[in-house]
CSV table of C-alpha atoms in Angstrom, one decimal:
chain,number,residue,atom,x,y,z
D,1114,UNK,CA,0.0,0.0,0.0
D,1115,UNK,CA,1.3,3.4,-0.7
D,1116,UNK,CA,1.0,4.8,2.7
D,1117,UNK,CA,2.7,8.2,1.9
D,1118,UNK,CA,0.4,9.1,-1.0
D,1119,UNK,CA,-2.7,8.0,1.0
D,1120,UNK,CA,-1.6,10.1,4.0
D,1121,UNK,CA,-0.8,13.2,2.0
D,1122,UNK,CA,-4.3,12.9,0.0
D,1123,UNK,CA,-5.9,12.6,3.6
D,1124,UNK,CA,-4.0,15.5,4.9
D,1125,UNK,CA,-4.8,17.7,1.9
D,1126,UNK,CA,-8.6,17.3,2.6
D,1127,UNK,CA,-8.5,17.4,6.4
D,1128,UNK,CA,-5.7,19.5,7.7
D,1129,UNK,CA,-6.3,22.2,10.3
D,1130,UNK,CA,-5.7,25.9,9.6
D,1131,UNK,CA,-2.9,26.5,12.1
D,1132,UNK,CA,-0.9,29.7,12.3
D,1133,UNK,CA,2.5,28.1,12.0
D,1134,UNK,CA,1.4,26.1,8.9
D,1135,UNK,CA,1.2,29.5,7.2
D,1136,UNK,CA,4.9,30.0,7.6
D,1137,UNK,CA,8.3,28.4,6.9
D,1138,UNK,CA,10.0,30.9,9.1
D,1139,UNK,CA,12.2,28.5,11.3
D,1140,UNK,CA,11.7,30.8,14.4
D,1141,UNK,CA,8.0,30.2,14.4
D,1142,UNK,CA,8.2,26.6,13.4
D,1143,UNK,CA,10.7,25.9,16.2
D,1144,UNK,CA,8.6,27.9,18.8
D,1145,UNK,CA,5.4,26.0,17.9
D,1146,UNK,CA,7.2,22.6,18.1
D,1147,UNK,CA,8.7,23.3,21.5
D,1148,UNK,CA,5.2,24.5,22.8
D,1149,UNK,CA,3.5,21.3,21.4
D,1150,UNK,CA,6.0,18.9,23.1
D,1151,UNK,CA,3.8,17.3,25.8
D,1152,UNK,CA,1.1,19.7,24.8
D,1153,UNK,CA,-2.0,19.3,22.7
D,1154,UNK,CA,-2.8,21.9,20.1
D,1155,UNK,CA,-5.8,23.4,21.7
D,1156,UNK,CA,-3.9,24.0,24.9
D,1157,UNK,CA,-0.7,25.2,23.1
D,1158,UNK,CA,-2.3,27.6,20.7
D,1159,UNK,CA,-3.0,30.5,23.1
D,1160,UNK,CA,0.7,30.3,24.2
D,1161,UNK,CA,2.0,30.3,20.7
D,1162,UNK,CA,0.1,33.6,20.1
D,1163,UNK,CA,1.4,35.1,23.3
D,1164,UNK,CA,5.1,34.2,22.5
D,1165,UNK,CA,4.8,35.4,18.9
D,1166,UNK,CA,3.1,38.6,20.2
D,1167,UNK,CA,5.5,39.5,22.9
D,1168,UNK,CA,8.6,38.1,21.0
D,1169,UNK,CA,8.0,38.4,17.4
D,1170,UNK,CA,11.7,37.5,16.4
D,1171,UNK,CA,14.4,35.4,18.1
D,1172,UNK,CA,16.2,38.6,19.0
D,1173,UNK,CA,13.3,39.6,21.2
D,1174,UNK,CA,13.1,36.3,22.8
D,1175,UNK,CA,17.0,36.3,23.4
D,1176,UNK,CA,16.8,39.8,25.0
D,1177,UNK,CA,14.0,39.0,27.4
D,1178,UNK,CA,14.4,38.3,31.1
D,1179,UNK,CA,14.1,34.8,32.0
D,1180,UNK,CA,11.3,35.6,34.6
D,1181,UNK,CA,9.5,37.1,31.7
D,1182,UNK,CA,9.7,34.0,29.7
D,1183,UNK,CA,8.7,31.8,32.5
D,1184,UNK,CA,5.7,34.1,33.3
D,1185,UNK,CA,4.4,33.8,29.8
D,1186,UNK,CA,5.0,29.9,29.9
D,1187,UNK,CA,3.1,29.8,33.4
D,1188,UNK,CA,0.4,27.0,33.3
D,1189,UNK,CA,1.9,25.0,30.3
D,1190,UNK,CA,4.2,22.8,32.5
D,1191,UNK,CA,7.4,21.1,31.7
D,1192,UNK,CA,9.2,24.3,32.3
D,1193,UNK,CA,12.5,23.2,31.3
D,1194,UNK,CA,11.2,23.6,27.7
D,1195,UNK,CA,10.9,27.4,28.3
D,1196,UNK,CA,14.4,27.7,29.9
D,1197,UNK,CA,15.8,25.6,27.0
D,1198,UNK,CA,14.0,27.9,24.5
D,1199,UNK,CA,15.3,31.0,26.1
D,1200,UNK,CA,18.9,29.4,26.2
D,1201,UNK,CA,18.7,28.4,22.5
D,1202,UNK,CA,17.5,31.9,21.4
D,1203,UNK,CA,20.5,33.6,23.2
D,1204,UNK,CA,22.7,31.0,21.3
D,1205,UNK,CA,21.3,31.7,18.0
D,1206,UNK,CA,21.6,35.5,18.6
D,1207,UNK,CA,25.0,35.6,20.2
D,1208,UNK,CA,26.9,32.8,18.8
D,1209,UNK,CA,25.1,32.4,15.2
D,1210,UNK,CA,24.5,36.2,14.6
D,1211,UNK,CA,20.8,35.6,14.5
D,1212,UNK,CA,20.8,33.1,11.7
D,1213,UNK,CA,18.7,30.1,12.5
D,1214,UNK,CA,20.8,26.8,11.8
D,1215,UNK,CA,19.5,25.1,8.5
D,1216,UNK,CA,20.8,21.5,8.7
D,1217,UNK,CA,19.3,18.7,10.8
D,1218,UNK,CA,22.6,18.2,12.6
D,1219,UNK,CA,23.0,21.7,13.4
D,1220,UNK,CA,19.5,22.2,14.6
D,1221,UNK,CA,20.0,19.2,16.7
D,1222,UNK,CA,22.6,21.1,18.7
D,1223,UNK,CA,20.0,23.7,20.2
D,1224,UNK,CA,19.3,23.0,23.7
D,1225,UNK,CA,16.0,21.3,24.2
D,1226,UNK,CA,15.8,20.0,20.5
D,1227,UNK,CA,15.9,16.3,20.0
D,1228,UNK,CA,15.6,14.1,16.8
D,1229,UNK,CA,11.8,14.6,16.5
D,1230,UNK,CA,12.0,18.6,16.6
D,1231,UNK,CA,15.1,18.7,14.6
D,1232,UNK,CA,13.5,16.6,11.9
D,1233,UNK,CA,10.3,18.7,11.9
D,1234,UNK,CA,12.1,22.0,11.5
D,1235,UNK,CA,14.6,20.7,8.9
D,1236,UNK,CA,11.8,19.3,6.8
D,1237,UNK,CA,9.2,22.0,7.1
D,1238,UNK,CA,11.8,25.0,6.8
D,1239,UNK,CA,14.7,23.6,4.5
D,1240,UNK,CA,12.9,20.9,2.7
D,1241,UNK,CA,15.3,18.2,4.2
D,1242,UNK,CA,14.2,14.5,3.8
D,1243,UNK,CA,14.2,13.5,7.5
D,1244,UNK,CA,11.2,11.7,9.0
D,1245,UNK,CA,9.6,12.7,12.3
D,1246,UNK,CA,8.9,10.3,14.9
D,1247,UNK,CA,6.6,11.3,17.8
D,1248,UNK,CA,3.8,9.8,19.7
D,1249,UNK,CA,1.4,10.4,16.8
D,1250,UNK,CA,3.8,8.7,14.4
D,1251,UNK,CA,4.5,5.7,16.7
D,1252,UNK,CA,0.8,5.0,17.2
D,1253,UNK,CA,-0.1,5.4,13.4
D,1254,UNK,CA,2.7,3.3,12.3
D,1255,UNK,CA,2.5,0.5,15.1
D,1256,UNK,CA,-1.3,0.0,14.1
D,1257,UNK,CA,-1.2,0.2,10.4
D,1258,UNK,CA,1.8,-2.4,10.4
D,1259,UNK,CA,1.1,-4.3,13.5
D,1260,UNK,CA,4.4,-3.6,15.3
D,1261,UNK,CA,4.8,-4.9,18.9
D,1262,UNK,CA,8.3,-3.2,19.5
D,1263,UNK,CA,7.9,-1.1,22.7
D,1264,UNK,CA,8.3,2.5,21.6
D,1265,UNK,CA,10.1,3.7,24.8
D,1266,UNK,CA,13.2,1.5,23.9
D,1267,UNK,CA,16.2,2.3,21.7
D,1268,UNK,CA,15.3,-0.6,19.5
D,1269,UNK,CA,11.7,0.7,19.0
D,1270,UNK,CA,13.0,4.1,18.2
D,1271,UNK,CA,15.3,2.9,15.6
D,1272,UNK,CA,12.8,0.6,14.0
D,1273,UNK,CA,10.2,3.3,13.8
D,1274,UNK,CA,12.4,5.9,12.6
D,1275,UNK,CA,13.8,3.6,9.7
D,1276,UNK,CA,10.1,2.8,8.7
D,1277,UNK,CA,9.2,6.5,8.6
D,1278,UNK,CA,12.4,7.4,6.8
D,1279,UNK,CA,11.4,4.6,4.3
D,1280,UNK,CA,7.9,6.0,3.8
D,1281,UNK,CA,8.6,9.6,3.5
D,1282,UNK,CA,7.9,11.4,0.3
D,1283,UNK,CA,11.3,12.6,-0.9
D,1284,UNK,CA,9.7,15.3,-2.9
D,1285,UNK,CA,7.2,16.5,-0.3
D,1286,UNK,CA,9.1,15.7,3.0
D,1287,UNK,CA,7.4,18.7,5.0
D,1288,UNK,CA,3.8,17.6,3.8
D,1289,UNK,CA,4.4,14.0,4.6
D,1290,UNK,CA,5.8,14.7,8.2
D,1291,UNK,CA,2.7,17.1,8.8
D,1292,UNK,CA,0.3,14.6,7.2
D,1293,UNK,CA,1.3,11.7,9.4
D,1294,UNK,CA,1.3,13.8,12.7
D,1295,UNK,CA,-2.0,15.3,11.8
D,1296,UNK,CA,-3.3,11.7,11.1
D,1297,UNK,CA,-2.0,10.4,14.4
D,1298,UNK,CA,-3.5,13.5,16.3
D,1299,UNK,CA,-7.0,13.5,14.8
D,1300,UNK,CA,-7.8,10.1,13.2
D,1301,UNK,CA,-5.6,7.4,14.8
D,1302,UNK,CA,-6.1,8.8,18.4
D,1303,UNK,CA,-4.9,7.1,21.5
D,1304,UNK,CA,-8.5,6.2,22.4
D,1305,UNK,CA,-11.7,6.2,20.3
D,1306,UNK,CA,-9.5,5.9,17.1
D,1307,UNK,CA,-11.8,6.9,14.0
D,1308,UNK,CA,-11.4,3.6,12.3
D,1309,UNK,CA,-14.7,3.9,10.1
D,1310,UNK,CA,-13.3,6.8,8.2
D,1311,UNK,CA,-9.7,5.8,8.2
D,1312,UNK,CA,-8.0,5.6,4.6
D,1313,UNK,CA,-6.1,2.5,5.9
D,1314,UNK,CA,-9.1,0.6,7.4
D,1315,UNK,CA,-9.0,-2.2,5.0
D,1316,UNK,CA,-5.3,-2.7,5.3
D,1317,UNK,CA,-4.6,-1.8,9.0
D,1318,UNK,CA,-3.2,-4.8,10.8
D,1319,UNK,CA,-4.3,-3.7,14.2
D,1320,UNK,CA,-7.9,-3.2,13.0
D,1321,UNK,CA,-8.0,-6.6,11.3
D,1322,UNK,CA,-6.7,-8.3,14.4
D,1323,UNK,CA,-8.8,-6.3,16.9
D,1324,UNK,CA,-5.5,-4.8,18.4
D,1325,UNK,CA,-6.1,-1.2,18.0
D,1326,UNK,CA,-6.3,-0.6,21.8
D,1327,UNK,CA,-3.1,-2.6,22.4
D,1328,UNK,CA,-0.8,-0.6,20.1
D,1329,UNK,CA,1.5,1.0,20.4
D,1330,UNK,CA,3.3,-1.1,23.2
D,1331,UNK,CA,5.0,0.9,25.8
D,1332,UNK,CA,7.2,-0.5,28.7
D,1333,UNK,CA,6.1,0.5,32.2
D,1334,UNK,CA,8.1,3.3,33.5
D,1335,UNK,CA,9.3,4.1,37.0
D,1336,UNK,CA,6.8,4.1,39.8
D,1337,UNK,CA,5.1,7.2,40.6
D,1338,UNK,CA,6.2,8.6,44.0
D,1339,UNK,CA,4.2,10.6,46.6
D,1340,UNK,CA,5.4,13.9,48.2
D,1341,UNK,CA,3.7,15.9,50.8
D,1342,UNK,CA,3.9,19.6,50.3
D,1343,UNK,CA,2.9,22.2,52.9
D,1344,UNK,CA,2.8,25.9,51.4
D,1345,UNK,CA,3.0,28.5,54.0
D,1346,UNK,CA,1.1,31.5,52.8
D,1347,UNK,CA,2.0,34.5,55.0
D,1348,UNK,CA,-0.2,37.4,55.1
D,1349,UNK,CA,1.2,40.5,57.1
D,1350,UNK,CA,-0.6,43.6,58.3
D,1351,UNK,CA,1.3,45.7,55.8
D,1352,UNK,CA,-0.2,43.5,52.9
D,1353,UNK,CA,2.8,41.6,52.1
D,1354,UNK,CA,3.6,38.0,51.6
D,1355,UNK,CA,6.6,35.7,51.0
D,1356,UNK,CA,7.7,34.1,47.7
D,1357,UNK,CA,10.8,32.2,47.2
D,1358,UNK,CA,12.5,31.2,44.0
D,1359,UNK,CA,13.1,27.4,43.7
D,1360,UNK,CA,16.8,26.6,43.1
D,1361,UNK,CA,18.4,23.3,41.8
D,1362,UNK,CA,17.4,21.1,38.9
D,1363,UNK,CA,14.3,19.7,40.3
D,1364,UNK,CA,10.8,20.6,39.4
D,1365,UNK,CA,9.8,24.1,38.9
D,1366,UNK,CA,13.3,25.3,38.5
D,1367,UNK,CA,13.6,29.3,39.0
D,1368,UNK,CA,9.9,29.5,39.5
D,1369,UNK,CA,8.5,31.1,42.6
D,1370,UNK,CA,6.5,29.5,45.4
D,1371,UNK,CA,5.4,30.3,49.0
D,1372,UNK,CA,7.7,28.9,51.6
D,1373,UNK,CA,7.5,25.2,51.7
D,1374,UNK,CA,7.7,22.6,54.3
D,1375,UNK,CA,8.0,19.0,52.9
D,1376,UNK,CA,6.8,16.1,55.2
D,1377,UNK,CA,7.0,12.4,54.9
D,1378,UNK,CA,3.2,12.0,55.3
D,1379,UNK,CA,0.0,14.3,55.6
D,1380,UNK,CA,0.7,16.5,58.6
D,1381,UNK,CA,-1.6,18.0,61.3
D,1382,UNK,CA,-2.2,21.5,62.5
D,1383,UNK,CA,-0.1,21.3,65.5
D,1384,UNK,CA,2.9,19.7,63.8
D,1385,UNK,CA,3.0,22.2,61.0
D,1386,UNK,CA,2.6,25.1,63.7
D,1387,UNK,CA,5.8,24.0,65.4
D,1388,UNK,CA,7.6,24.0,62.0
D,1389,UNK,CA,6.2,27.5,61.1
D,1390,UNK,CA,7.5,28.9,64.4
D,1391,UNK,CA,10.9,28.1,63.3
D,1392,UNK,CA,10.8,30.1,60.0
D,1393,UNK,CA,13.3,32.8,60.1
D,1394,UNK,CA,11.0,35.0,58.0
D,1395,UNK,CA,8.5,35.4,60.9
D,1396,UNK,CA,11.3,36.3,63.3
D,1397,UNK,CA,9.7,34.8,66.4
D,1398,UNK,CA,6.4,37.1,66.0
D,1399,UNK,CA,3.0,35.7,67.1
D,1400,UNK,CA,0.7,34.6,64.3
D,1401,UNK,CA,-2.7,32.8,63.5
D,1402,UNK,CA,-2.7,29.6,61.5
D,1403,UNK,CA,-5.3,28.2,59.3
D,1404,UNK,CA,-5.6,25.6,56.8
D,1405,UNK,CA,-7.0,26.9,53.5
D,1406,UNK,CA,-8.0,23.4,52.0
D,1407,UNK,CA,-9.4,20.9,54.3
D,1408,UNK,CA,-9.3,18.4,51.3
D,1409,UNK,CA,-5.7,17.8,50.2
D,1410,UNK,CA,-5.0,19.0,46.6
D,1411,UNK,CA,-3.2,16.1,44.6
D,1412,UNK,CA,-1.2,17.8,41.9
D,1413,UNK,CA,0.0,15.0,39.4
D,1414,UNK,CA,3.3,15.3,37.6
D,1415,UNK,CA,4.8,12.8,35.2
D,1416,UNK,CA,6.7,10.9,38.0
D,1417,UNK,CA,5.3,12.6,41.2
D,1418,UNK,CA,2.1,13.1,42.9
D,1419,UNK,CA,2.2,16.2,45.2
D,1420,UNK,CA,-0.3,16.0,48.2
D,1421,UNK,CA,-0.6,19.6,49.0
D,1422,UNK,CA,-2.0,21.7,51.7
D,1423,UNK,CA,-1.9,25.6,51.9
D,1424,UNK,CA,-1.5,27.0,55.5
D,1425,UNK,CA,-2.4,30.6,56.0
D,1426,UNK,CA,-0.2,32.4,58.4
D,1427,UNK,CA,-1.7,35.7,59.5
D,1428,UNK,CA,0.6,38.1,61.5
D,1429,UNK,CA,0.3,41.5,62.8
D,1430,UNK,CA,4.0,42.0,62.3
D,1431,UNK,CA,5.4,43.8,59.2
D,1432,UNK,CA,7.5,42.1,56.5
D,1433,UNK,CA,10.0,44.6,55.3
D,1434,UNK,CA,11.6,41.7,53.2
D,1435,UNK,CA,8.3,40.6,51.8
D,1436,UNK,CA,6.8,41.5,48.6
D,1437,UNK,CA,3.5,43.3,48.1
D,1438,UNK,CA,0.4,41.1,47.7
D,1439,UNK,CA,-0.6,43.2,44.7
D,1440,UNK,CA,2.6,42.3,43.0
D,1441,UNK,CA,2.4,38.4,43.3
D,1442,UNK,CA,0.7,38.2,39.8
D,1443,UNK,CA,4.1,39.5,38.3
D,1444,UNK,CA,6.1,36.4,39.4
D,1445,UNK,CA,6.1,33.1,37.5
D,1446,UNK,CA,4.9,30.4,39.4
D,1447,UNK,CA,3.7,26.7,39.0
D,1448,UNK,CA,0.1,26.3,38.1
D,1449,UNK,CA,-0.7,24.8,41.4
D,1450,UNK,CA,0.4,28.1,43.1
D,1451,UNK,CA,-1.2,30.1,40.4
D,1452,UNK,CA,-4.6,28.4,41.1
D,1453,UNK,CA,-4.3,29.3,44.7
D,1454,UNK,CA,-3.4,32.8,44.0
D,1455,UNK,CA,-6.4,33.3,41.7
D,1456,UNK,CA,-8.8,31.7,44.1
D,1457,UNK,CA,-7.5,33.1,47.6
D,1458,UNK,CA,-9.1,36.2,49.0
D,1459,UNK,CA,-6.0,38.0,50.3
């Protein structure tokens, strides 16, 4: 079966009108691909518009402060993408004199860019014949050809990359790559695949063998760990609070949060009160403590579930080192903190 031709024909009739599809500007394509890593189009589209409005060129992005970039990214998750995007913009401007790399190998050197993203940019912007392999492609090819090789293994990547490279239309690499990604996103979906209208429904091995729900195969990953987070929301008489910037290479790097007390299990009012009294920021002043959420908020990350409580500390003391509560909206924070700020009546 001529998979390439059928995919392109389907794509021509069914493709969505997305802003980055009206351009071959590598900055816009790169930006869209980074945003859409781990993110569906409907969620990523507003962020794409925000970034292209605030940073219309790679020079604008490179010259921005990291805090500004992280704030604009707020709510999208996987914040290392934003930090890598910013770092790569600086590299392009400072080391490459603003010229976007134009080969697969050079694009691959950009921080935060892997095989898939480099292939997408190289084909769409520079017409290079290099096939993309992402979740949509794995799913489509594993089902059409009935491939059981686990996709999250080195062997799996090599097998699917080779197959995609074999199928790619050498005269229309950009169209083929976009076609197979669109097909996986809209027709050959993870659940409720639209097999009735699929152009491969008479040839798809998974459909013939009733294995659509079994493919692609993915090996089980590391066990999800539980963490118990207690955020201390200080509210002073001079209408200030405390935000701290997270350091290190863990989750939410360089984002801001309320002071955090991490415990081994869900804690009690009296236990957390003792810990709060030790906080240097309160400087032995008296305070009143209340729990904002009686029901624990479970915030799910890829490998961690955060069991979260927000403890409100009201004090008559002043906080000269604090920040104005009116200014906390200016700080980039994780969506977990952002939702609290939005809903809490300071």
